[in-house]
Amino acid sequence: MKNIFYFILVLFSGTFIGLGQGKYEQEFRIRKSQFPENALVMIQDKLDGVKRLKFYKEIDSANTNFEAKFKKAKLWYNIVFNEDGILETIEIRITEVDIPTDAFSEMTSYLNTYFDTYKIKSIQQQYPSNSSELLDITLKNAFQNMLLPSINYKFSIAGKKDKKHVGLEAQFDAQGKFKNIKQSLPANYDHVLY
C-alpha cells in the first residue's frame, strides 16, 4: 500500500514539474486609458495617418507587456512596451519574400529539424530597443523598414512535434540563427457566452 502511494506521489510531482517548464503567453485587448501613459506620449507623434489603432496587454509566465497595433503605409506594426512603459521592440508583419534568401533557408532548416510537420502562420520583423541607440533612431529605422544586422524575426507556427499539435513562437536573428522558442496559448475567448 505504501509503495502505491509513493508511486502515485512521484507520478504526480513529475507531471507538475514537467508542466511548469513551459513559457506561455496570452494577449487580450484593452482600452486606451489602460495603456501606460508614458508609452502613449512616446509614440503620439508617430501615430499620424495610422489606421485601426488598437491596444493590447500580453501576459506570459515571466512578465507583462503592452502593445499598440496599427496599420501605417500598408504595413502592420506592433509597438511593444514593458509594464513600466519602456520601449522593448517594434514589430512589422512581413512575408517570406521580405527575408533575405540565405537567412530564410537557415530558419527553415532549423524548423524542419524541430518539427515533424509545421505551417508558418505569421512572420514579424523585430527592431529591438537598444540602450545605446536613441529611441528616435529605433522608431525611424522601423518606420523605414530597414534591414539591419540588429533585427530579429519572430515566427508564429502551428506544427506537429512527437505526434502532438503545438503552437509555438520561434525567434531568429538577422542571419537566420535560432535564438529561442516558446509555446503560445490559444486566443482569449472569455467574451464568448455559452
Tab-separated table of C-alpha atoms in Angstrom:
chain	number	residue	atom	x	y	z
A	1	MET	CA	0.000	0.000	0.000
A	2	LYS	CA	2.858	2.363	0.871
A	3	ASN	CA	4.565	1.596	-2.425
A	4	ILE	CA	1.464	2.512	-4.423
A	5	PHE	CA	1.140	5.774	-2.506
A	6	TYR	CA	4.785	6.705	-3.230
A	7	PHE	CA	4.399	5.721	-6.876
A	8	ILE	CA	1.372	7.994	-7.289
A	9	LEU	CA	3.123	10.825	-5.443
A	10	VAL	CA	6.183	10.584	-7.701
A	11	LEU	CA	3.999	10.338	-10.808
A	12	PHE	CA	2.017	13.495	-9.997
A	13	SER	CA	5.019	15.532	-8.860
A	14	GLY	CA	6.871	14.619	-12.062
A	15	THR	CA	3.863	15.661	-14.118
A	16	PHE	CA	3.580	19.057	-12.417
A	17	ILE	CA	7.302	19.717	-12.711
A	18	GLY	CA	7.120	18.885	-16.420
A	19	LEU	CA	4.176	21.208	-16.932
A	20	GLY	CA	5.907	24.062	-15.155
A	21	GLN	CA	8.797	24.231	-17.618
A	22	GLY	CA	6.948	25.958	-20.482
A	23	LYS	CA	6.741	29.674	-21.114
A	24	TYR	CA	3.176	30.543	-22.008
A	25	GLU	CA	1.791	33.832	-23.247
A	26	GLN	CA	-1.664	35.231	-23.812
A	27	GLU	CA	-2.820	38.519	-25.271
A	28	PHE	CA	-6.077	40.441	-24.827
A	29	ARG	CA	-7.400	43.804	-25.915
A	30	ILE	CA	-7.515	46.781	-23.524
A	31	ARG	CA	-8.781	50.384	-23.592
A	32	LYS	CA	-6.522	53.297	-24.432
A	33	SER	CA	-6.896	54.504	-20.838
A	34	GLN	CA	-5.361	51.220	-19.583
A	35	PHE	CA	-2.240	51.683	-21.742
A	36	PRO	CA	0.841	53.144	-19.943
A	37	GLU	CA	0.700	56.953	-20.158
A	38	ASN	CA	4.430	57.493	-20.809
A	39	ALA	CA	4.380	54.920	-23.648
A	40	LEU	CA	1.435	56.695	-25.263
A	41	VAL	CA	3.204	60.060	-25.050
A	42	MET	CA	6.336	58.495	-26.597
A	43	ILE	CA	4.563	57.326	-29.769
A	44	GLN	CA	1.840	60.001	-30.051
A	45	ASP	CA	3.543	61.967	-32.863
A	46	LYS	CA	4.242	58.727	-34.799
A	47	LEU	CA	0.542	57.869	-34.933
A	48	ASP	CA	-0.360	60.424	-37.613
A	49	GLY	CA	-2.092	58.715	-40.518
A	50	VAL	CA	-2.440	55.319	-38.842
A	51	LYS	CA	-5.447	53.084	-39.330
A	52	ARG	CA	-7.014	50.512	-36.992
A	53	LEU	CA	-5.162	51.568	-33.832
A	54	LYS	CA	-5.762	49.041	-31.027
A	55	PHE	CA	-4.164	48.464	-27.639
A	56	TYR	CA	-3.315	45.083	-26.094
A	57	LYS	CA	-1.909	43.624	-22.910
A	58	GLU	CA	0.236	40.489	-23.240
A	59	ILE	CA	0.908	38.298	-20.235
A	60	ASP	CA	3.346	35.419	-20.153
A	61	SER	CA	4.822	33.400	-17.339
A	62	ALA	CA	7.714	35.841	-16.888
A	63	ASN	CA	6.396	39.376	-17.486
A	64	THR	CA	3.660	41.687	-18.765
A	65	ASN	CA	3.870	43.755	-21.962
A	66	PHE	CA	1.663	46.341	-23.622
A	67	GLU	CA	1.261	46.615	-27.394
A	68	ALA	CA	-0.054	49.297	-29.711
A	69	LYS	CA	-1.094	47.704	-33.020
A	70	PHE	CA	-1.910	49.675	-36.146
A	71	LYS	CA	-1.593	49.888	-39.910
A	72	LYS	CA	0.539	52.617	-41.473
A	73	ALA	CA	1.610	52.928	-45.107
A	74	LYS	CA	0.222	49.449	-45.935
A	75	LEU	CA	2.277	47.774	-43.166
A	76	TRP	CA	1.041	46.317	-39.867
A	77	TYR	CA	3.012	47.480	-36.826
A	78	ASN	CA	3.184	46.327	-33.181
A	79	ILE	CA	4.996	48.612	-30.775
A	80	VAL	CA	5.774	46.652	-27.607
A	81	PHE	CA	6.398	48.265	-24.198
A	82	ASN	CA	7.131	46.700	-20.833
A	83	GLU	CA	4.803	47.316	-17.888
A	84	ASP	CA	6.780	50.475	-16.974
A	85	GLY	CA	6.124	51.955	-20.430
A	86	ILE	CA	9.668	51.473	-21.745
A	87	LEU	CA	10.022	50.518	-25.411
A	88	GLU	CA	11.107	46.899	-25.961
A	89	THR	CA	10.572	46.189	-29.667
A	90	ILE	CA	8.860	47.437	-32.783
A	91	GLU	CA	7.461	44.633	-34.946
A	92	ILE	CA	6.341	44.697	-38.567
A	93	ARG	CA	4.294	41.900	-40.131
A	94	ILE	CA	6.098	40.592	-43.219
A	95	THR	CA	6.069	37.603	-45.581
A	96	GLU	CA	8.738	35.079	-46.573
A	97	VAL	CA	9.852	37.129	-49.599
A	98	ASP	CA	10.821	40.035	-47.316
A	99	ILE	CA	13.557	37.949	-45.637
A	100	PRO	CA	16.963	37.519	-47.331
A	101	THR	CA	17.155	34.108	-49.014
A	102	ASP	CA	20.186	32.785	-47.098
A	103	ALA	CA	18.700	33.727	-43.728
A	104	PHE	CA	15.316	32.208	-44.593
A	105	SER	CA	16.847	28.910	-45.710
A	106	GLU	CA	18.760	28.759	-42.394
A	107	MET	CA	15.494	29.342	-40.491
A	108	THR	CA	13.530	26.712	-42.400
A	109	SER	CA	16.383	24.243	-41.946
A	110	TYR	CA	16.053	24.630	-38.175
A	111	LEU	CA	12.232	24.362	-38.300
A	112	ASN	CA	12.449	21.201	-40.419
A	113	THR	CA	14.611	19.518	-37.785
A	114	TYR	CA	12.492	20.736	-34.833
A	115	PHE	CA	9.012	19.820	-36.160
A	116	ASP	CA	7.594	16.719	-37.804
A	117	THR	CA	5.349	18.996	-39.871
A	118	TYR	CA	4.593	22.700	-39.495
A	119	LYS	CA	2.878	25.711	-41.009
A	120	ILE	CA	4.093	29.289	-40.623
A	121	LYS	CA	1.083	31.348	-39.532
A	122	SER	CA	2.823	34.740	-39.495
A	123	ILE	CA	6.254	36.357	-39.549
A	124	GLN	CA	7.287	39.574	-37.845
A	125	GLN	CA	10.433	41.596	-38.323
A	126	GLN	CA	11.539	42.974	-34.935
A	127	TYR	CA	13.515	46.108	-34.163
A	128	PRO	CA	14.667	45.673	-30.548
A	129	SER	CA	15.195	48.773	-28.441
A	130	ASN	CA	18.869	49.249	-27.788
A	131	SER	CA	20.043	51.263	-24.788
A	132	SER	CA	22.972	52.679	-26.786
A	133	GLU	CA	20.654	53.744	-29.609
A	134	LEU	CA	18.286	56.669	-29.261
A	135	LEU	CA	14.587	55.919	-29.264
A	136	ASP	CA	14.024	58.175	-32.275
A	137	ILE	CA	16.585	56.219	-34.301
A	138	THR	CA	14.884	52.900	-33.448
A	139	LEU	CA	11.498	54.322	-34.451
A	140	LYS	CA	12.947	55.829	-37.658
A	141	ASN	CA	14.609	52.530	-38.653
A	142	ALA	CA	11.398	50.601	-38.054
A	143	PHE	CA	9.149	53.014	-39.932
A	144	GLN	CA	11.584	52.978	-42.864
A	145	ASN	CA	11.589	49.141	-42.723
A	146	MET	CA	15.393	48.965	-42.858
A	147	LEU	CA	17.232	45.626	-42.937
A	148	LEU	CA	19.819	45.955	-40.171
A	149	PRO	CA	22.096	43.344	-38.542
A	150	SER	CA	20.368	44.001	-35.196
A	151	ILE	CA	16.862	42.954	-36.289
A	152	ASN	CA	15.183	39.680	-35.351
A	153	TYR	CA	12.448	37.602	-36.966
A	154	LYS	CA	9.587	36.084	-34.993
A	155	PHE	CA	7.668	33.167	-36.492
A	156	SER	CA	4.230	32.074	-35.232
A	157	ILE	CA	3.995	28.380	-36.053
A	158	ALA	CA	1.378	25.666	-35.855
A	159	GLY	CA	3.042	22.294	-36.036
A	160	LYS	CA	3.330	18.700	-35.003
A	161	LYS	CA	6.129	17.505	-32.757
A	162	ASP	CA	6.236	13.961	-31.396
A	163	LYS	CA	2.702	13.365	-32.740
A	164	LYS	CA	1.289	16.307	-30.712
A	165	HIS	CA	-0.127	19.541	-32.112
A	166	VAL	CA	1.700	22.607	-30.774
A	167	GLY	CA	1.521	26.356	-31.261
A	168	LEU	CA	4.925	27.995	-30.860
A	169	GLU	CA	6.753	31.246	-31.453
A	170	ALA	CA	10.333	30.941	-32.686
A	171	GLN	CA	12.803	33.813	-32.841
A	172	PHE	CA	15.792	34.097	-35.188
A	173	ASP	CA	18.451	36.767	-35.666
A	174	ALA	CA	19.072	38.675	-38.926
A	175	GLN	CA	21.399	35.938	-40.232
A	176	GLY	CA	18.811	33.203	-39.603
A	177	LYS	CA	20.394	31.735	-36.473
A	178	PHE	CA	17.975	30.333	-33.883
A	179	LYS	CA	17.558	32.445	-30.703
A	180	ASN	CA	14.644	30.995	-28.710
A	181	ILE	CA	11.274	29.283	-28.862
A	182	LYS	CA	8.227	29.450	-26.589
A	183	GLN	CA	4.764	27.984	-26.506
A	184	SER	CA	1.836	30.271	-27.259
A	185	LEU	CA	-1.622	29.848	-25.818
A	186	PRO	CA	-4.767	29.987	-27.938
A	187	ALA	CA	-6.656	33.265	-28.220
A	188	ASN	CA	-8.608	34.502	-25.216
A	189	TYR	CA	-12.288	33.624	-25.629
A	190	ASP	CA	-13.542	34.998	-22.291
A	191	HIS	CA	-16.107	37.124	-24.143
A	192	VAL	CA	-17.909	34.060	-25.512
A	193	LEU	CA	-21.012	33.102	-23.549
A	194	TYR	CA	-22.305	29.557	-23.612
